[in-house]
Coordinates of C-alpha atoms (C1' of nucleotides) in Angstrom, one line a residue:
Chain A
M16 CA 7.3 -17.7 10.6
K17 CA 6.4 -17.5 14.3
P18 CA 7.7 -14.4 16.3
L19 CA 11.2 -15.3 17.4
P20 CA 12.6 -12.7 19.8
L21 CA 16.3 -12.9 20.5
N22 CA 16.3 -11.0 23.8
L23 CA 14.0 -9.9 26.6
D24 CA 13.6 -6.5 25.1
A25 CA 12.2 -7.9 21.9
Y26 CA 10.0 -10.3 23.8
Q27 CA 8.7 -7.5 25.9
L28 CA 7.8 -5.5 22.8
M29 CA 5.4 -8.2 21.7
H30 CA 4.1 -8.8 25.2
D31 CA 3.4 -5.1 25.9
G32 CA 2.2 -4.6 22.3
T33 CA -0.4 -7.4 22.7
L34 CA -1.7 -6.0 26.0
A35 CA -2.0 -2.4 24.6
L36 CA -3.7 -3.6 21.4
A37 CA -6.1 -5.7 23.4
D38 CA -7.3 -2.6 25.1
I39 CA -7.5 -0.8 21.8
E40 CA -9.5 -3.6 20.2
A41 CA -11.9 -3.7 23.2
A42 CA -12.6 0.0 23.0
G43 CA -13.3 -0.2 19.3
I44 CA -14.3 2.4 16.7
R45 CA -17.7 4.0 16.3
V46 CA -19.4 3.8 12.9
D47 CA -22.5 5.6 11.7
V48 CA -24.9 2.6 11.2
E49 CA -27.7 4.7 9.7
Y50 CA -25.3 6.3 7.2
L51 CA -24.0 2.8 6.3
K52 CA -27.5 1.5 5.6
R53 CA -28.4 4.6 3.5
S54 CA -25.1 4.2 1.6
M55 CA -25.7 0.5 0.9
G56 CA -29.0 1.4 -0.8
K57 CA -27.4 4.2 -2.8
L58 CA -24.5 1.9 -3.9
T59 CA -27.0 -0.7 -5.0
E60 CA -28.8 1.9 -7.2
Q61 CA -25.5 3.0 -8.7
L62 CA -24.6 -0.6 -9.4
D63 CA -27.9 -1.2 -11.2
E64 CA -27.2 1.8 -13.3
A65 CA -23.6 0.6 -14.0
E66 CA -25.1 -2.8 -15.1
R67 CA -27.5 -1.0 -17.4
V68 CA -24.6 0.9 -19.0
I69 CA -22.8 -2.4 -19.6
W70 CA -25.8 -3.9 -21.3
K71 CA -26.1 -1.0 -23.7
T72 CA -22.8 -2.0 -25.4
G73 CA -22.3 -4.4 -28.3
E74 CA -19.6 -6.3 -26.3
A75 CA -22.2 -7.2 -23.7
R76 CA -24.6 -8.6 -26.3
E77 CA -21.7 -10.6 -27.7
W78 CA -21.0 -11.9 -24.2
K79 CA -24.7 -12.9 -23.8
S80 CA -24.7 -14.8 -27.1
L81 CA -21.6 -16.7 -25.9
Y82 CA -22.7 -17.6 -22.4
K83 CA -26.5 -17.4 -22.6
K84 CA -28.1 -18.0 -19.2
K85 CA -24.7 -18.5 -17.5
T86 CA -23.6 -14.9 -18.4
N87 CA -22.1 -13.2 -15.3
T88 CA -20.6 -9.7 -15.6
D89 CA -18.6 -10.4 -12.5
S90 CA -16.8 -13.4 -14.0
T91 CA -13.2 -12.6 -15.1
T92 CA -13.0 -16.0 -16.8
Q93 CA -15.9 -15.1 -19.1
L94 CA -14.7 -11.5 -19.6
S95 CA -11.3 -12.7 -20.7
A96 CA -12.8 -15.2 -23.2
V97 CA -15.1 -12.5 -24.6
L98 CA -12.4 -9.9 -25.1
F99 CA -9.5 -12.0 -26.2
K100 CA -11.1 -15.1 -27.9
R101 CA -14.4 -13.7 -29.3
L102 CA -13.7 -10.0 -30.0
G103 CA -10.1 -10.4 -31.0
Y104 CA -8.4 -7.9 -28.6
K105 CA -4.8 -8.8 -28.0
P106 CA -3.8 -9.4 -24.3
T107 CA -1.4 -6.8 -23.1
K108 CA -0.2 -8.8 -20.1
A109 CA 1.7 -12.1 -20.1
T110 CA -0.9 -14.9 -19.5
R111 CA -0.2 -16.9 -16.4
K112 CA -2.5 -19.9 -16.0
G113 CA -5.7 -20.3 -18.0
N114 CA -7.0 -16.9 -19.0
A115 CA -5.3 -13.7 -20.0
A116 CA -5.6 -11.0 -17.2
V117 CA -8.4 -8.5 -17.3
D118 CA -7.4 -6.4 -14.4
D119 CA -7.6 -2.6 -14.1
E120 CA -4.5 -1.9 -16.1
V121 CA -5.5 -4.1 -19.0
L122 CA -9.1 -2.8 -19.2
R123 CA -8.0 0.8 -19.0
K124 CA -5.7 0.3 -21.9
I125 CA -8.5 -1.1 -24.0
G126 CA -10.5 2.0 -23.0
T127 CA -13.8 1.3 -24.7
P128 CA -17.2 2.4 -23.1
F129 CA -17.6 -1.3 -22.3
T130 CA -14.4 -1.8 -20.4
T131 CA -14.8 1.5 -18.7
A132 CA -18.3 0.5 -17.5
I133 CA -16.9 -2.9 -16.2
L134 CA -14.2 -0.9 -14.2
A135 CA -16.8 1.4 -12.8
K136 CA -18.9 -1.5 -11.6
R137 CA -15.9 -3.2 -10.0
K138 CA -15.1 -0.1 -8.0
L139 CA -18.7 0.2 -6.7
T140 CA -18.8 -3.5 -5.9
K141 CA -15.6 -3.3 -3.9
V142 CA -17.0 -0.4 -1.8
R143 CA -20.3 -2.1 -1.1
D144 CA -19.4 -5.7 -0.8
T145 CA -16.0 -5.5 0.9
Y146 CA -16.1 -2.3 3.0
L147 CA -19.7 -1.2 3.8
T148 CA -20.9 -4.8 4.2
G149 CA -17.9 -5.6 6.4
L150 CA -18.5 -2.6 8.7
L151 CA -22.2 -3.5 9.0
R152 CA -21.5 -7.2 9.6
E153 CA -18.8 -6.5 12.3
Q154 CA -20.4 -3.6 14.2
V155 CA -22.0 -4.2 17.6
D156 CA -24.2 -1.4 18.9
G157 CA -22.5 0.9 16.4
V158 CA -18.9 0.0 17.3
I159 CA -16.5 -2.2 15.3
H160 CA -13.6 -4.0 17.0
P161 CA -10.9 -4.7 14.4
S162 CA -8.3 -7.2 15.5
F163 CA -4.7 -6.1 15.3
N164 CA -2.5 -9.2 15.1
L165 CA 1.1 -9.5 16.0
H166 CA 1.6 -13.2 15.3
L167 CA 0.8 -13.6 11.6
V168 CA 3.1 -11.6 9.3
Q169 CA 6.4 -12.9 8.0
T170 CA 8.1 -9.5 8.5
Y171 CA 7.0 -9.0 12.1
R172 CA 4.6 -6.3 11.0
S173 CA 1.0 -6.4 12.3
S174 CA -2.1 -7.3 10.3
S175 CA -5.8 -6.5 10.9
D176 CA -9.0 -8.3 10.3
G177 CA -12.6 -8.5 11.4
P178 CA -12.9 -5.9 9.7
N179 CA -9.4 -5.1 8.3
F180 CA -8.8 -1.5 9.5
Q181 CA -5.6 -1.2 7.5
N182 CA -6.9 -1.2 4.0
V183 CA -9.7 1.4 4.0
P184 CA -9.5 3.2 0.6
V185 CA -7.9 6.6 0.8
R186 CA -6.2 7.3 -2.6
D187 CA -9.4 7.3 -4.6
P188 CA -11.4 10.1 -2.9
E189 CA -14.7 8.8 -4.4
Q190 CA -14.3 5.4 -2.7
G191 CA -12.5 6.7 0.4
G192 CA -15.1 9.3 0.9
V193 CA -18.1 6.9 1.0
I194 CA -16.4 4.6 3.6
R195 CA -14.5 7.1 5.7
Q196 CA -17.6 9.1 6.3
A197 CA -18.9 6.1 8.2
I198 CA -16.0 6.2 10.7
I199 CA -16.8 8.7 13.5
P200 CA -15.6 9.5 17.0
H201 CA -17.2 8.0 20.0
T202 CA -19.1 11.1 21.0
P203 CA -20.2 14.2 19.0
Q204 CA -17.7 16.2 21.1
D205 CA -14.7 14.0 20.4
Q206 CA -12.2 14.4 17.5
L207 CA -10.6 11.8 15.3
C208 CA -6.9 12.2 14.8
E209 CA -4.2 10.4 12.9
I210 CA -0.4 10.7 13.6
D211 CA 2.0 9.3 10.9
Y212 CA 5.7 8.7 11.0
S213 CA 7.0 10.6 7.9
G214 CA 9.1 8.3 5.6
A215 CA 9.3 5.6 8.2
E216 CA 10.7 2.9 6.0
V217 CA 13.3 5.1 4.3
R218 CA 14.6 6.3 7.7
V219 CA 14.7 2.8 9.2
A220 CA 16.4 1.5 6.1
A221 CA 19.1 4.2 6.7
C222 CA 19.6 2.8 10.1
Y223 CA 20.6 -0.5 8.5
H224 CA 22.7 0.7 5.5
K225 CA 24.0 4.0 7.0
D226 CA 24.6 5.5 3.6
P227 CA 25.8 9.1 4.2
A228 CA 24.1 10.4 1.1
M229 CA 20.7 9.1 2.2
I230 CA 21.3 10.4 5.7
T231 CA 21.9 13.8 4.3
Y232 CA 18.6 13.6 2.4
I233 CA 16.8 12.7 5.6
E234 CA 18.5 15.4 7.8
D235 CA 18.4 18.3 5.3
P236 CA 14.9 19.6 4.9
T237 CA 15.9 21.5 1.8
K238 CA 16.8 18.3 0.0
D239 CA 14.1 16.2 -1.8
L240 CA 15.0 12.8 -3.3
H241 CA 11.7 12.3 -5.1
R242 CA 12.1 15.7 -6.8
D243 CA 15.7 15.1 -7.7
M244 CA 14.9 11.7 -9.2
A245 CA 11.9 13.3 -11.1
C246 CA 14.5 15.6 -12.7
E247 CA 16.6 12.7 -13.8
C248 CA 13.9 10.4 -15.0
Y249 CA 12.0 13.0 -17.0
L250 CA 14.8 15.3 -17.9
L251 CA 13.3 18.3 -16.0
K252 CA 14.6 21.3 -14.1
Q253 CA 13.6 21.4 -10.4
E254 CA 11.0 24.2 -11.1
Q255 CA 9.3 21.9 -13.6
V256 CA 8.6 19.1 -11.1
T257 CA 4.9 19.4 -10.2
K258 CA 3.2 17.5 -7.3
P259 CA 1.7 14.9 -9.6
I260 CA 5.1 14.3 -11.4
R261 CA 6.9 14.1 -8.0
H262 CA 4.3 11.6 -6.8
A263 CA 4.6 9.4 -9.9
V264 CA 8.3 9.2 -9.6
K265 CA 8.2 8.6 -5.8
G266 CA 6.1 5.5 -6.4
G267 CA 7.2 4.5 -9.9
F268 CA 11.0 4.9 -9.4
V269 CA 12.3 5.6 -5.9
F270 CA 10.1 3.2 -3.9
A271 CA 10.2 0.6 -6.8
E272 CA 14.0 0.7 -6.7
F273 CA 14.0 0.4 -2.9
Y274 CA 11.7 -2.7 -3.0
G275 CA 14.1 -4.3 -5.6
S276 CA 12.4 -3.6 -8.9
Y277 CA 14.6 -2.6 -11.9
Y278 CA 14.6 -0.6 -15.1
E279 CA 12.8 -3.3 -17.3
N280 CA 9.7 -2.8 -15.1
V281 CA 10.2 0.7 -13.9
G282 CA 10.9 2.1 -17.4
P283 CA 7.6 1.1 -19.1
S284 CA 5.5 2.1 -16.2
L285 CA 7.1 5.6 -16.0
W286 CA 6.7 5.9 -19.8
A287 CA 3.0 5.1 -19.4
A288 CA 2.6 7.5 -16.6
A289 CA 4.2 10.3 -18.7
N290 CA 1.2 10.0 -21.0
D291 CA -1.2 11.2 -18.3
L292 CA 1.0 13.8 -16.7
P293 CA 0.8 17.4 -17.9
L294 CA 4.0 19.4 -17.9
G295 CA 3.5 23.1 -17.0
L296 CA 6.0 25.0 -19.1
N297 CA 5.2 28.6 -18.1
D298 CA 2.9 29.7 -20.9
N299 CA 2.4 26.4 -22.8
L300 CA 1.3 23.1 -21.5
M301 CA 2.1 19.7 -23.0
P302 CA 2.0 16.1 -21.9
L303 CA 5.2 14.9 -20.3
R304 CA 5.4 12.3 -23.0
D305 CA 5.7 15.0 -25.7
W306 CA 8.4 16.7 -23.7
L307 CA 10.4 13.4 -23.6
I308 CA 9.9 12.9 -27.4
R309 CA 11.2 16.4 -28.0
R310 CA 14.2 15.6 -25.9
G311 CA 15.0 12.6 -28.1
L312 CA 13.4 9.8 -26.0
R313 CA 10.9 8.8 -28.7
T314 CA 9.9 5.3 -27.8
E315 CA 9.3 3.1 -24.8
N316 CA 12.6 1.3 -25.5
Q317 CA 14.6 4.5 -25.8
F318 CA 13.1 5.8 -22.6
T319 CA 13.8 2.5 -20.8
D320 CA 17.4 2.6 -21.8
H321 CA 17.5 6.1 -20.3
I322 CA 16.0 4.8 -17.1
A323 CA 18.6 2.0 -17.0
A324 CA 21.3 4.7 -17.0
V325 CA 19.4 6.6 -14.3
E326 CA 19.2 3.4 -12.2
T327 CA 23.0 2.8 -12.6
R328 CA 23.7 6.3 -11.4
F329 CA 21.2 5.9 -8.6
W330 CA 22.9 2.9 -7.0
D331 CA 26.5 3.3 -8.1
D332 CA 27.0 7.0 -7.8
R333 CA 24.3 8.4 -5.5
F334 CA 23.9 5.6 -2.9
P335 CA 26.9 3.3 -3.2
I336 CA 26.9 2.4 0.5
Y337 CA 23.3 1.5 0.4
A338 CA 24.0 -0.7 -2.7
K339 CA 26.9 -2.4 -0.9
W340 CA 24.8 -3.0 2.2
K341 CA 22.2 -4.8 0.1
K342 CA 24.8 -7.1 -1.4
Q343 CA 26.5 -7.8 1.9
W344 CA 23.2 -8.4 3.8
H345 CA 22.0 -10.9 1.2
K346 CA 25.4 -12.6 1.1
A347 CA 25.5 -13.0 4.9
Y348 CA 21.9 -14.5 4.8
L349 CA 23.0 -17.0 2.2
A350 CA 25.9 -18.0 4.3
R351 CA 24.0 -18.3 7.6
G352 CA 20.4 -19.0 6.6
Y353 CA 19.0 -16.3 8.8
F354 CA 19.4 -12.6 9.7
D355 CA 18.5 -10.6 12.8
T356 CA 16.6 -7.3 12.8
L357 CA 17.7 -4.1 14.7
T358 CA 14.7 -4.7 17.0
G359 CA 15.9 -8.1 18.1
F360 CA 14.0 -10.6 15.9
R361 CA 15.4 -13.4 13.8
C362 CA 14.2 -14.2 10.3
Q363 CA 15.0 -17.6 9.0
G364 CA 13.9 -20.0 6.3
P365 CA 14.0 -19.7 2.5
M366 CA 13.9 -16.1 1.3
R367 CA 14.5 -14.5 -2.0
R368 CA 16.9 -11.7 -2.4
N369 CA 14.3 -8.9 -2.3
E370 CA 12.5 -10.5 0.7
C371 CA 15.7 -10.7 2.6
I372 CA 16.4 -7.0 2.1
N373 CA 12.9 -5.7 2.6
Y374 CA 11.8 -7.8 5.7
P375 CA 14.1 -6.2 8.3
V376 CA 13.2 -2.7 7.2
Q377 CA 9.5 -3.3 7.1
G378 CA 9.5 -5.1 10.5
S379 CA 11.6 -2.6 12.3
A380 CA 9.7 0.4 11.0
F381 CA 6.5 -1.1 12.3
H382 CA 8.2 -1.8 15.7
C383 CA 9.0 1.9 16.0
L384 CA 5.2 2.6 15.7
L385 CA 4.4 -0.3 18.1
W386 CA 6.8 0.9 20.8
S387 CA 5.4 4.4 20.5
L388 CA 1.8 3.1 20.7
I389 CA 2.6 1.2 23.9
Q390 CA 4.2 4.3 25.5
L391 CA 1.4 6.6 24.5
H392 CA -1.3 4.1 25.6
R393 CA 0.3 3.8 29.0
W394 CA 0.6 7.5 29.4
L395 CA -3.1 8.0 28.5
T396 CA -4.1 5.3 30.9
A397 CA -1.8 6.4 33.8
N398 CA -3.0 10.0 33.5
E399 CA -6.7 9.0 33.3
M400 CA -7.1 10.8 30.1
N401 CA -10.4 10.4 28.2
S402 CA -8.6 10.2 24.8
T403 CA -7.7 6.8 23.5
I404 CA -5.8 5.2 20.7
I405 CA -8.4 3.4 18.5
G406 CA -6.2 1.9 15.8
Q407 CA -2.9 1.6 14.0
I408 CA -1.9 1.3 10.3
H409 CA 1.8 0.2 10.2
D410 CA 3.3 3.6 10.5
S411 CA 0.4 5.6 11.9
L412 CA -1.8 5.9 15.0
I413 CA -5.5 6.7 15.0
L414 CA -6.9 8.4 18.1
N415 CA -10.2 9.4 19.5
L416 CA -9.4 12.7 21.3
A417 CA -11.6 13.9 24.1
P418 CA -12.5 17.6 24.4
G419 CA -9.7 19.8 25.7
E420 CA -7.0 17.1 25.4
A421 CA -5.8 17.5 21.9
T422 CA -2.8 19.7 22.6
A423 CA -1.5 17.6 25.5
V424 CA -1.9 14.3 23.6
L425 CA -0.2 15.6 20.5
T426 CA 2.7 17.1 22.5
K427 CA 3.2 13.9 24.3
A428 CA 2.9 11.9 21.1
R429 CA 5.6 13.9 19.5
K430 CA 7.9 13.6 22.4
I431 CA 7.5 9.8 22.5
M432 CA 7.6 9.2 18.7
C433 CA 10.5 11.5 17.8
H434 CA 12.6 11.7 21.0
D435 CA 12.0 9.1 23.7
I436 CA 12.3 6.3 21.1
R437 CA 15.8 7.3 20.2
R438 CA 16.9 7.0 23.9
H439 CA 15.3 3.5 24.0
W440 CA 16.8 2.4 20.7
P441 CA 20.2 4.1 20.0
W442 CA 20.4 2.2 16.7
I443 CA 18.0 4.9 15.4
I444 CA 20.7 7.1 13.9
V445 CA 18.5 9.5 11.9
P446 CA 15.9 12.0 13.1
L447 CA 12.3 10.8 13.2
D448 CA 9.4 13.1 12.3
I449 CA 5.6 12.9 12.4
E450 CA 2.7 14.5 10.7
A451 CA -0.7 14.9 12.3
E452 CA -4.2 15.3 10.9
I453 CA -7.4 16.1 12.9
A454 CA -11.1 16.2 12.2
P455 CA -13.5 18.7 13.8
P456 CA -15.5 17.5 16.8
G457 CA -18.0 14.8 15.8
K458 CA -16.8 14.7 12.2
S459 CA -15.7 11.6 10.3
W460 CA -12.4 10.1 9.2
N461 CA -13.1 11.7 5.8
D462 CA -12.9 15.2 7.4
M463 CA -9.3 15.2 8.6
E464 CA -7.1 18.2 8.0
S465 CA -3.4 18.6 8.5
I466 CA -2.3 20.5 11.5
K467 CA 0.8 22.6 12.2
Chain B
dT16 C1' -13.1 -26.4 0.2
dC17 C1' -9.4 -24.4 -2.2
dG18 C1' -6.7 -22.1 -5.8
dT19 C1' -7.0 -18.1 -8.7
dT20 C1' -7.9 -13.3 -9.8
dC21 C1' -8.9 -9.0 -8.5
dA22 C1' -8.5 -4.7 -5.6
dC23 C1' -7.8 -2.0 -1.4
dG24 C1' -3.9 -0.4 2.2
dC25 C1' 1.3 0.6 3.7
Chain C
dG28 C1' 26.1 -10.4 -16.3
dA29 C1' 21.6 -11.9 -15.0
dC30 C1' 18.1 -11.5 -11.9
dG31 C1' 14.3 -9.0 -9.9
dT32 C1' 9.3 -4.7 -6.7
dA33 C1' 8.0 -6.1 -0.1
dC34 C1' 3.8 -7.3 3.2
dG35 C1' -1.1 -8.1 4.2
dT36 C1' -7.1 -9.1 4.1
dG37 C1' -11.1 -10.2 1.7
dA38 C1' -14.7 -10.9 -2.0
dA39 C1' -16.1 -13.6 -5.9
dC40 C1' -15.5 -17.1 -9.3
dG41 C1' -15.0 -21.8 -10.6
dA42 C1' -13.2 -26.4 -10.3
dA43 C1' -12.8 -30.2 -7.3

DNA sequence: TCGTTCACGC
DNA sequence: GACGTACGTGAACGAA
């Protein structure tokens, strides 16, 4: 789908966005080349060790006897055959073409020293061969210049490549740490800074469906949807919802439902998650799974039936206007063959129901970030600031702050991102908010701390 | 060269 | 009542 702006304003967003991103790409991002080279060596040692661990297991010897000289511990085809044909494990995932899946979830479920070692090796390989190698390949005089594309993505989001700056590990601190330590400011006096829109997609979705209950959740800081749904999903009181439990329900229920998943998928994954989540009950601690069993939800099936009921209440009782919007929006698309986004772009061509509902939200949320990026970039340039925007990740800006400019830049960024944008786009009917993180002078992307 | 599988991000 | 998680980039394997 090529960008199809419907009005001058929408065209101008792409035009100005392209110019701003071109400046950002040209300036680039500094990486610590010496650190990268050292880390490559260290990773290679760790990989050799991981390989040795694999070869200590009986499964590996079985593998060797099956494939002889062709044995390759990176081959998923071979691994699948060894586990499911030779060793008699039963696949836990529906087989697509050819071989049964041997991905992270499957191998973790098997949980032997052998599969654990394979997973450890995969993680290390990913860090070395995708990220560190990519940074070293793309750097010129210690600076990388990732592309930020506006012309490739179906939803009118951006993408990034050469290297991709939008998928650097962050959730796994082991992986993220190794790579993010390589990303540093342009001078030892400068500071890296990241400014995120909070809940960008949820807020933009509310601008489409206008569900009053959702708007209340957004406007009232004492309300917390993820916490409330954790209470319902896991039969808890508010005080029992810990951070990890809230996080699991946020991804496993709330966002899954927003993206169009349903109880048959959501139930089993929340049931599995309950196995690993501890429930702090004042003096005694038990796994959340045991709590559910004690409350009468004894099996995955019983739990999934319960989630089916939670889901019905979620859409029919809690957010009926949102539910109605989804139905209407899809119906209108089926009748016309296209739909238009709030930012003035037309999406047409064959789309499934979930795509049709998710594209406009995803695209418009990114356009909020892009509009803000353009304004901030112009302001920094016009005022001859030494601070620059160096990247963008869908709903966040990454900056290289020059000494003495942090406060002025952050103040201006907040004004643009939360206030000016609402004058430019009156369709934004909910408040927007940001969160910022900053690293000490000269420190890396791994050293960011929240501010304010 | 290309489709598949896997894994990282939002 | 049935249906069904969105969007990317990139590495490696393995068949063509």
